[in-house]
CSV table of C-alpha atoms and ligand atoms in Angstrom, one decimal:
chain,number,residue,atom,x,y,z
A,172,MET,CA,-23.6,17.8,10.1
A,173,ARG,CA,-22.7,18.1,13.8
A,174,SER,CA,-19.5,16.2,14.6
A,175,ALA,CA,-21.3,14.0,17.1
A,176,ASP,CA,-23.8,13.0,14.4
A,177,PHE,CA,-21.0,12.4,11.9
A,178,ILE,CA,-19.2,10.0,14.4
A,179,ARG,CA,-22.4,8.1,15.3
A,180,GLU,CA,-23.6,7.8,11.6
A,181,THR,CA,-20.2,6.7,10.4
A,182,LEU,CA,-20.1,3.9,13.1
A,183,ASP,CA,-23.7,2.9,12.3
A,184,ASP,CA,-22.9,2.8,8.6
A,185,LEU,CA,-19.9,0.5,9.2
A,186,LYS,CA,-22.0,-1.8,11.3
A,187,ALA,CA,-24.8,-1.9,8.7
A,188,ARG,CA,-22.2,-3.0,6.1
A,189,GLY,CA,-20.5,-5.6,8.2
A,190,LEU,CA,-17.3,-3.6,8.3
A,191,TYR,CA,-17.3,-2.5,12.0
A,192,ARG,CA,-14.1,-3.6,13.7
A,193,ARG,CA,-13.6,-4.3,17.4
A,194,LEU,CA,-10.7,-5.3,19.6
A,195,VAL,CA,-10.4,-8.7,21.1
A,196,ALA,CA,-8.2,-8.8,24.2
A,197,LEU,CA,-6.0,-11.9,24.7
A,198,GLY,CA,-5.3,-13.0,28.2
A,199,SER,CA,-2.1,-14.9,27.4
A,200,ALA,CA,1.2,-14.7,25.4
A,201,ALA,CA,1.3,-15.1,21.6
A,202,GLY,CA,1.3,-18.8,20.8
A,203,PRO,CA,-0.8,-21.4,19.0
A,204,HIS,CA,-3.2,-21.5,22.0
A,205,VAL,CA,-4.4,-18.2,23.5
A,206,GLU,CA,-6.8,-17.2,26.2
A,207,ILE,CA,-9.9,-15.2,25.1
A,208,GLY,CA,-12.5,-14.3,27.7
A,209,GLY,CA,-11.2,-16.9,30.1
A,210,ARG,CA,-11.3,-19.7,27.5
A,211,THR,CA,-8.3,-21.2,25.8
A,212,VAL,CA,-8.6,-21.4,22.0
A,213,LEU,CA,-6.5,-22.5,19.1
A,214,GLN,CA,-5.4,-19.6,17.1
A,215,PHE,CA,-4.4,-19.1,13.4
A,216,ALA,CA,-4.2,-15.3,13.4
A,217,SER,CA,-0.7,-14.4,14.4
A,218,ASN,CA,2.4,-13.4,12.4
A,219,ASN,CA,4.6,-15.0,15.0
A,220,TYR,CA,5.6,-17.5,12.4
A,221,LEU,CA,8.6,-19.0,14.2
A,222,GLY,CA,7.2,-18.8,17.7
A,223,LEU,CA,9.9,-16.3,18.7
A,224,ALA,CA,7.6,-13.9,20.5
A,225,ASN,CA,7.6,-16.2,23.5
A,226,ASP,CA,10.9,-17.9,23.0
A,227,PRO,CA,12.9,-18.2,26.3
A,228,ARG,CA,16.2,-17.1,24.5
A,229,VAL,CA,14.6,-14.0,23.1
A,230,LYS,CA,12.9,-13.2,26.4
A,231,GLU,CA,16.2,-13.6,28.3
A,232,ALA,CA,18.0,-11.2,25.8
A,233,ALA,CA,15.2,-8.7,26.4
A,234,ARG,CA,15.4,-9.1,30.2
A,235,ALA,CA,19.1,-8.7,30.3
A,236,ALA,CA,19.0,-5.6,28.1
A,237,LEU,CA,16.2,-4.2,30.2
A,238,GLU,CA,18.4,-4.4,33.3
A,239,ARG,CA,21.3,-2.7,31.4
A,240,TRP,CA,19.4,0.0,29.4
A,241,GLY,CA,16.1,0.4,31.3
A,242,TRP,CA,12.9,0.5,29.3
A,243,GLY,CA,12.4,3.7,27.3
A,244,ALA,CA,15.0,5.1,24.9
A,245,GLY,CA,14.1,8.6,26.2
A,246,ALA,CA,14.7,10.5,22.9
A,247,SER,CA,14.8,10.2,19.2
A,248,ARG,CA,17.7,8.5,17.5
A,249,LEU,CA,19.4,11.7,16.3
A,250,VAL,CA,19.1,13.3,19.7
A,251,ALA,CA,20.0,10.9,22.6
A,252,GLY,CA,18.0,7.7,21.9
A,253,HIS,CA,20.6,5.9,19.8
A,254,THR,CA,22.5,3.2,21.8
A,255,GLU,CA,25.1,0.6,21.1
A,256,ALA,CA,22.3,-1.9,21.1
A,257,HIS,CA,20.8,-0.1,18.0
A,258,ALA,CA,24.2,0.0,16.3
A,259,ARG,CA,24.8,-3.7,17.0
A,260,LEU,CA,21.3,-4.7,15.7
A,261,GLU,CA,21.9,-2.6,12.5
A,262,ALA,CA,25.2,-4.3,11.9
A,263,ASP,CA,23.6,-7.7,12.4
A,264,LEU,CA,20.7,-6.8,10.0
A,265,ALA,CA,23.1,-5.5,7.3
A,266,ALA,CA,25.1,-8.8,7.6
A,267,PHE,CA,21.8,-10.8,7.4
A,268,LYS,CA,20.7,-9.0,4.3
A,269,HIS,CA,24.2,-8.7,2.7
A,270,THR,CA,23.9,-4.9,2.4
A,271,GLU,CA,26.3,-2.2,3.4
A,272,ALA,CA,24.0,-0.8,6.1
A,273,ALA,CA,20.7,-1.1,7.8
A,274,LEU,CA,18.5,1.2,9.9
A,275,VAL,CA,15.8,0.3,12.4
A,276,PHE,CA,12.6,2.1,13.0
A,277,PRO,CA,10.0,1.7,15.9
A,278,THR,CA,7.6,-0.2,13.5
A,279,GLY,CA,7.6,-1.6,10.0
A,280,TYR,CA,4.8,0.8,9.1
A,281,MET,CA,7.0,3.7,9.9
A,282,THR,CA,9.9,2.1,8.0
A,283,ASN,CA,7.9,2.2,4.8
A,284,LEU,CA,6.8,5.8,5.4
A,285,GLY,CA,10.4,6.8,6.0
A,286,VAL,CA,12.1,5.0,3.2
A,287,VAL,CA,9.5,6.0,0.5
A,288,THR,CA,9.6,9.7,1.6
A,289,ALA,CA,13.4,9.7,1.5
A,290,LEU,CA,13.6,8.3,-2.0
A,291,VAL,CA,10.8,10.0,-3.8
A,292,GLY,CA,8.8,13.2,-3.7
A,293,ARG,CA,6.7,15.5,-5.8
A,294,GLY,CA,7.3,15.1,-9.5
A,295,ASP,CA,8.4,11.4,-9.1
A,296,THR,CA,6.4,8.3,-10.0
A,297,VAL,CA,5.8,5.2,-7.9
A,298,ILE,CA,4.8,2.0,-9.7
A,299,MET,CA,3.1,-0.2,-7.2
A,300,ASP,CA,1.5,-3.6,-7.0
A,301,ARG,CA,-2.2,-3.1,-6.3
A,302,ALA,CA,-2.1,-5.6,-3.4
A,303,ASN,CA,0.7,-3.8,-1.5
A,304,HIS,CA,0.4,-3.2,2.2
A,305,ALA,CA,-1.5,-0.1,3.4
A,306,SER,CA,1.6,1.5,4.8
A,307,LEU,CA,3.1,1.7,1.3
A,308,TYR,CA,0.0,3.5,0.0
A,309,ASP,CA,0.2,5.9,2.9
A,310,ALA,CA,3.9,6.4,2.3
A,311,VAL,CA,3.4,7.4,-1.3
A,312,ARG,CA,0.7,9.8,-0.3
A,313,LEU,CA,3.0,11.4,2.3
A,314,ALA,CA,5.8,11.6,-0.2
A,315,GLY,CA,3.5,13.5,-2.7
A,316,ALA,CA,4.7,11.3,-5.6
A,317,ALA,CA,2.4,10.2,-8.4
A,318,LEU,CA,1.0,6.6,-7.9
A,319,VAL,CA,0.3,4.1,-10.7
A,320,ARG,CA,-0.7,0.6,-9.9
A,321,TYR,CA,-0.6,-2.8,-11.7
A,322,PRO,CA,-2.7,-5.9,-10.9
A,323,GLN,CA,-1.3,-8.2,-8.2
A,324,ALA,CA,1.9,-10.0,-9.2
A,325,ASP,CA,1.5,-9.0,-12.9
A,326,ALA,CA,5.1,-8.4,-14.1
A,327,GLY,CA,3.8,-7.8,-17.7
A,328,ALA,CA,1.6,-5.0,-16.6
A,329,ALA,CA,4.4,-3.6,-14.4
A,330,GLY,CA,6.6,-3.5,-17.5
A,331,ARG,CA,4.0,-1.7,-19.6
A,332,LEU,CA,3.7,1.0,-16.8
A,333,LEU,CA,7.4,1.4,-16.6
A,334,GLU,CA,7.6,1.9,-20.3
A,335,LYS,CA,4.7,4.4,-20.2
A,336,HIS,CA,6.4,6.5,-17.6
A,337,ARG,CA,9.9,6.2,-19.1
A,338,GLY,CA,10.0,9.8,-20.2
A,339,ALA,CA,8.7,11.2,-16.9
A,340,ALA,CA,10.6,14.1,-15.6
A,341,GLY,CA,11.2,12.8,-12.1
A,342,ARG,CA,12.5,9.5,-10.7
A,343,ARG,CA,10.7,6.2,-11.0
A,344,MET,CA,10.5,3.6,-8.3
A,345,LEU,CA,8.8,0.2,-8.4
A,346,VAL,CA,7.5,-1.0,-5.0
A,347,THR,CA,6.2,-4.4,-4.1
A,348,ASP,CA,5.5,-6.6,-1.1
A,349,THR,CA,7.5,-9.8,-1.7
A,350,VAL,CA,4.9,-12.0,0.1
A,351,PHE,CA,1.5,-10.4,0.0
A,352,SER,CA,0.1,-10.1,3.5
A,353,MET,CA,-3.5,-11.1,2.9
A,354,ASP,CA,-3.0,-14.1,0.7
A,355,GLY,CA,0.6,-15.3,1.0
A,356,ARG,CA,1.2,-15.0,-2.7
A,357,CYS,CA,4.7,-14.2,-3.8
A,358,ALA,CA,5.7,-11.3,-6.1
A,359,PRO,CA,7.4,-12.3,-9.5
A,360,LEU,CA,10.6,-10.8,-8.2
A,361,THR,CA,13.0,-12.2,-10.8
A,362,GLU,CA,11.0,-10.5,-13.6
A,363,LEU,CA,10.5,-7.3,-11.6
A,364,ALA,CA,14.2,-7.0,-10.7
A,365,GLU,CA,15.2,-7.5,-14.4
A,366,LEU,CA,12.6,-4.9,-15.5
A,367,CYS,CA,13.9,-2.4,-13.1
A,368,ARG,CA,17.5,-3.0,-14.1
A,369,ARG,CA,16.7,-2.6,-17.8
A,370,GLU,CA,14.6,0.5,-17.1
A,371,ASN,CA,17.1,2.0,-14.7
A,372,CYS,CA,14.2,2.3,-12.1
A,373,MET,CA,14.6,2.1,-8.3
A,374,LEU,CA,13.2,-1.0,-6.7
A,375,LEU,CA,11.9,-1.1,-3.1
A,376,LEU,CA,10.9,-4.5,-1.6
A,377,ASP,CA,8.7,-5.0,1.4
A,378,GLU,CA,9.9,-8.3,2.9
A,379,ALA,CA,7.8,-8.0,6.0
A,380,HIS,CA,6.2,-11.5,5.7
A,381,ALA,CA,9.3,-13.1,4.1
A,382,THR,CA,11.8,-12.1,6.7
A,383,GLY,CA,12.8,-15.1,8.8
A,384,VAL,CA,10.6,-17.4,6.7
A,385,LEU,CA,12.1,-17.6,3.1
A,386,GLY,CA,15.6,-18.0,1.8
A,387,PRO,CA,18.4,-20.3,2.9
A,388,THR,CA,19.3,-18.1,5.8
A,389,GLY,CA,15.8,-16.6,6.3
A,390,ALA,CA,16.7,-13.2,4.6
A,391,GLY,CA,13.5,-13.2,2.4
A,392,LEU,CA,12.2,-13.9,-1.1
A,393,ALA,CA,15.1,-12.1,-2.8
A,394,GLU,CA,17.5,-14.5,-1.1
A,395,GLU,CA,15.2,-17.4,-1.9
A,396,LEU,CA,15.3,-16.5,-5.6
A,397,GLY,CA,19.0,-15.6,-5.6
A,398,ILE,CA,18.5,-11.9,-6.5
A,399,ALA,CA,21.5,-10.0,-5.2
A,400,GLU,CA,21.6,-7.0,-7.6
A,401,GLY,CA,19.3,-4.1,-8.4
A,402,ILE,CA,17.4,-3.7,-5.2
A,403,THR,CA,17.5,-0.1,-4.0
A,404,ALA,CA,16.2,-0.9,-0.5
A,405,GLY,CA,14.7,-3.9,1.3
A,406,VAL,CA,12.3,-3.3,4.1
A,407,GLY,CA,11.6,-5.9,6.8
A,408,THR,CA,9.9,-6.1,10.1
A,409,LEU,CA,11.1,-7.3,13.5
A,410,SER,CA,7.5,-7.8,14.4
A,411,LYS,CA,6.4,-10.9,12.5
A,412,ALA,CA,8.7,-14.0,12.2
A,413,LEU,CA,11.3,-12.2,14.5
A,414,GLY,CA,8.6,-12.0,17.2
A,415,GLY,CA,9.2,-8.5,18.5
A,416,ILE,CA,8.5,-4.9,17.5
A,417,GLY,CA,10.2,-2.6,15.0
A,418,GLY,CA,11.0,-2.4,11.3
A,419,PHE,CA,14.2,-2.0,9.3
A,420,VAL,CA,15.6,-1.0,6.0
A,421,ALA,CA,18.7,-2.7,4.5
A,422,ALA,CA,20.4,-0.9,1.7
A,423,SER,CA,23.6,0.9,0.7
A,424,ARG,CA,25.2,3.3,3.2
A,425,ASP,CA,24.1,6.2,1.0
A,426,VAL,CA,20.5,5.2,1.1
A,427,CYS,CA,20.6,4.7,4.8
A,428,ASP,CA,22.3,8.1,5.3
A,429,LEU,CA,19.6,9.7,3.1
A,430,VAL,CA,16.9,8.2,5.3
A,431,VAL,CA,18.6,9.5,8.5
A,432,ASN,CA,18.7,12.9,7.0
A,433,ARG,CA,15.4,13.1,5.2
A,434,ALA,CA,12.9,10.7,6.6
A,435,ARG,CA,10.6,12.5,9.0
A,436,PRO,CA,9.2,9.2,10.4
A,437,PHE,CA,12.8,8.4,11.4
A,438,ILE,CA,13.8,11.8,12.6
A,439,TYR,CA,10.8,12.9,14.6
A,440,THR,CA,10.0,9.9,16.8
A,441,THR,CA,11.4,8.2,19.9
A,442,ALA,CA,13.9,5.4,19.3
A,443,LEU,CA,13.0,1.8,19.7
A,444,PRO,CA,13.9,0.6,23.3
A,445,ALA,CA,17.3,-1.0,23.5
A,446,ALA,CA,15.7,-4.1,25.0
A,447,ALA,CA,13.7,-4.6,21.8
A,448,CYS,CA,16.9,-4.3,19.8
A,449,GLU,CA,18.6,-7.0,21.9
A,450,ALA,CA,15.6,-9.3,21.6
A,451,ALA,CA,15.7,-8.8,17.9
A,452,ARG,CA,19.4,-9.7,17.8
A,453,ALA,CA,18.6,-12.9,19.7
A,454,ALA,CA,15.8,-13.8,17.3
A,455,LEU,CA,18.0,-13.1,14.3
A,456,ARG,CA,20.6,-15.5,15.7
A,457,ILE,CA,17.9,-18.2,16.0
A,458,VAL,CA,16.6,-17.5,12.5
A,459,ARG,CA,20.1,-17.9,11.0
A,460,SER,CA,21.2,-20.9,12.9
A,461,GLU,CA,17.9,-23.0,12.9
A,462,PRO,CA,16.6,-23.4,9.4
A,463,GLY,CA,14.7,-26.5,10.3
A,464,GLY,CA,11.8,-24.6,11.8
A,465,ARG,CA,10.9,-22.6,8.7
A,466,ARG,CA,11.2,-25.8,6.6
A,467,ARG,CA,8.7,-27.6,8.8
A,468,LEU,CA,6.4,-24.5,8.7
A,469,LEU,CA,6.4,-24.3,4.9
A,470,ASP,CA,5.7,-28.0,4.6
A,471,LEU,CA,2.7,-27.7,6.9
A,472,SER,CA,1.5,-24.8,4.9
A,473,LYS,CA,1.8,-26.8,1.6
A,474,ARG,CA,-0.2,-29.6,3.1
A,475,LEU,CA,-2.9,-27.2,4.4
A,476,ARG,CA,-3.2,-25.6,0.9
A,477,THR,CA,-3.6,-29.1,-0.7
A,478,ARG,CA,-6.2,-30.2,1.8
A,479,LEU,CA,-8.2,-27.0,1.5
A,480,LEU,CA,-8.2,-27.3,-2.3
A,481,GLU,CA,-9.3,-30.9,-2.1
A,482,GLU,CA,-12.2,-29.8,0.1
A,483,GLY,CA,-13.2,-27.2,-2.5
A,484,PHE,CA,-12.3,-24.0,-0.7
A,485,ASP,CA,-11.2,-20.9,-2.7
A,486,ILE,CA,-7.6,-20.3,-1.5
A,487,GLY,CA,-6.8,-17.6,-4.1
A,488,ALA,CA,-4.2,-17.7,-6.8
A,489,GLU,CA,-1.3,-19.4,-5.0
A,490,LYS,CA,-1.7,-23.1,-5.4
A,491,PRO,CA,0.2,-25.9,-3.5
A,492,GLY,CA,2.4,-26.4,-6.6
A,493,ALA,CA,3.8,-22.8,-6.5
A,494,SER,CA,7.6,-22.9,-6.3
A,495,VAL,CA,7.7,-20.9,-3.0
A,496,SER,CA,5.4,-21.8,-0.1
A,497,THR,CA,4.5,-19.2,2.6
A,498,PRO,CA,2.7,-19.6,6.0
A,499,ILE,CA,-0.3,-17.4,5.0
A,500,VAL,CA,-3.3,-19.3,3.5
A,501,PRO,CA,-6.5,-17.4,2.7
A,502,ILE,CA,-10.0,-18.8,2.4
A,503,ILE,CA,-11.9,-16.4,0.3
A,504,LEU,CA,-15.5,-16.2,1.2
A,505,GLY,CA,-17.0,-13.2,-0.6
A,506,GLY,CA,-19.0,-10.7,1.4
A,507,PRO,CA,-18.1,-9.5,4.9
A,508,GLU,CA,-21.1,-11.1,6.6
A,509,ARG,CA,-20.1,-14.5,5.3
A,510,ALA,CA,-16.5,-14.1,6.6
A,511,LEU,CA,-17.8,-12.8,9.9
A,512,ALA,CA,-20.1,-15.8,10.2
A,513,PHE,CA,-17.3,-18.3,9.5
A,514,ALA,CA,-15.0,-16.6,12.0
A,515,ALA,CA,-17.8,-16.5,14.7
A,516,ALA,CA,-18.6,-20.2,14.2
A,517,LEU,CA,-14.9,-21.1,14.4
A,518,LEU,CA,-14.5,-19.2,17.6
A,519,GLU,CA,-17.6,-20.9,19.0
A,520,GLY,CA,-15.8,-24.2,18.3
A,521,GLY,CA,-12.6,-23.0,20.0
A,522,ILE,CA,-10.6,-21.7,17.0
A,523,PHE,CA,-9.6,-18.0,16.7
A,524,CYS,CA,-9.1,-16.9,13.1
A,525,PRO,CA,-10.7,-13.4,12.6
A,526,ALA,CA,-12.4,-12.3,9.4
A,527,ILE,CA,-10.5,-9.9,7.1
A,528,ARG,CA,-12.7,-7.5,5.3
A,529,PRO,CA,-12.5,-4.3,3.1
A,530,PRO,CA,-10.7,-2.0,3.0
A,531,THR,CA,-7.9,-4.4,4.1
A,532,VAL,CA,-8.9,-6.6,1.1
A,533,PRO,CA,-10.8,-5.7,-2.1
A,534,PRO,CA,-14.7,-5.7,-1.9
A,535,GLY,CA,-16.1,-9.2,-2.6
A,536,THR,CA,-13.0,-11.0,-1.3
A,537,SER,CA,-13.6,-11.0,2.5
A,538,ARG,CA,-11.8,-13.9,3.9
A,539,LEU,CA,-10.3,-15.9,6.7
A,540,ARG,CA,-6.5,-15.3,6.7
A,541,ILE,CA,-5.0,-18.5,8.2
A,542,SER,CA,-1.5,-17.9,9.4
A,543,LEU,CA,0.4,-21.0,10.5
A,544,THR,CA,3.3,-20.9,12.9
A,545,VAL,CA,6.1,-23.5,13.6
A,546,GLU,CA,4.3,-24.2,16.9
A,547,HIS,CA,1.2,-25.6,15.1
A,548,THR,CA,1.0,-29.4,14.9
A,549,GLU,CA,-0.5,-31.7,12.4
A,550,ASP,CA,-3.4,-32.2,14.9
A,551,ASP,CA,-4.0,-28.5,15.1
A,552,MET,CA,-4.3,-28.4,11.3
A,553,GLU,CA,-6.7,-31.4,11.3
A,554,ARG,CA,-8.9,-29.7,14.0
A,555,LEU,CA,-9.1,-26.5,11.8
A,556,LEU,CA,-10.0,-28.6,8.7
A,557,SER,CA,-12.7,-30.5,10.5
A,558,ALA,CA,-14.2,-27.3,11.9
A,559,LEU,CA,-14.2,-25.6,8.5
A,560,ALA,CA,-15.9,-28.6,6.9
A,561,ARG,CA,-18.5,-28.6,9.6
A,562,ILE,CA,-19.2,-24.9,9.3
A,563,ARG,CA,-19.6,-25.0,5.6
A,564,CYS,CA,-22.4,-27.7,5.8
B,533,LIG,C1,3.6,-6.1,4.1
B,533,LIG,C2,3.7,-5.4,5.3
B,533,LIG,N1,4.5,-4.3,5.4
B,533,LIG,C3,4.6,-3.6,6.6
B,533,LIG,C4,3.9,-3.9,7.7
B,533,LIG,C5,4.0,-3.1,8.9
B,533,LIG,O1,4.8,-3.8,9.9
B,533,LIG,P1,4.6,-3.5,11.4
B,533,LIG,O2,3.5,-4.3,11.9
B,533,LIG,O3,6.0,-3.9,12.0
B,533,LIG,O4,4.4,-2.0,11.6
B,533,LIG,C6,3.0,-5.0,7.7
B,533,LIG,C7,2.2,-5.4,8.9
B,533,LIG,O5,1.1,-5.8,8.9
B,533,LIG,C8,2.9,-5.8,6.4
B,533,LIG,O6,2.0,-6.8,6.3
């Protein structure tokens, strides 16, 4: 097939199956109300859970750093792109996560690529939760390790896989998101950590959606559940609750040194701008000193879950009674066309909550992924609920 035909046919096929994606340009800053095509709409689509992307204190930190350091870092970390701002942020992140060291990357996606490829390679086995983020799948592929998967949040199945691969020649590593990005469900971390300890297996946690949101100081689900031992490395992002850009790994000094020396996604890319580091430090200070915001957010999320269930919506496995609440609430709708129709009707009514479809979620589970932020009000939630009830009729 000629390449032009291949491109056109692939795009046509995606359109025919309701899986074609297009960009929507916002005309305003991240917040509960955003401008799309000149119209202001209420949005439930952002991971800016604590509203820090547009917080004056974070913006001021970025502005001051911009004046001091300029914009671009100009080189990779190991060449000339590492600044005192990076070092200070890494010290703050290590203190936040109670680890010996931390290391920042330009994105969370790259952090997962870097950490996985540093810790495993050909001949090793990665035991993964099936619902893990795409970056973890890509990371295992890049590492060349064998991949075995267990059903979402199924610690029993994870245990059986660990046993099955006990005699494997290479290393074993269990990898899980702590809060699953597309349904807000939590991993059974206490059981998984105990399994890994018993089996002497490495444990890598992706705390992208838990960072800043869960735990007494906002450090994530491991902190929320009081798990201090047995975690080989914890990945987080600066891009979601912390409102900026970048990712980080928090681990022992040796693990971080190994990443610096072996991880190609760390070595062969330009450093995060110093201004992004200083903005992240300001965001981190707010997370640690203002726990009230995340409590309000998680309360609102619990109420939304309860109301959606009462209205008969399928919100997946995590029910309001779950011990840990998260700001991500799915409404599972089935085929992609149905999810697209819901999203389009919401937008027509002034609410932005795009459809999430395969391959981001498994076939037959296309959904609306409602993400709440601390800036949403009770009235915003009521508006969403009334719109959903109207659309379903
Ligand atoms: C679970 C999880 N891990 C990693 C990432 C990647 O983070 P970033 O957006 O900072 O690259 C995401 C982002 O969507 C995520 O949901």
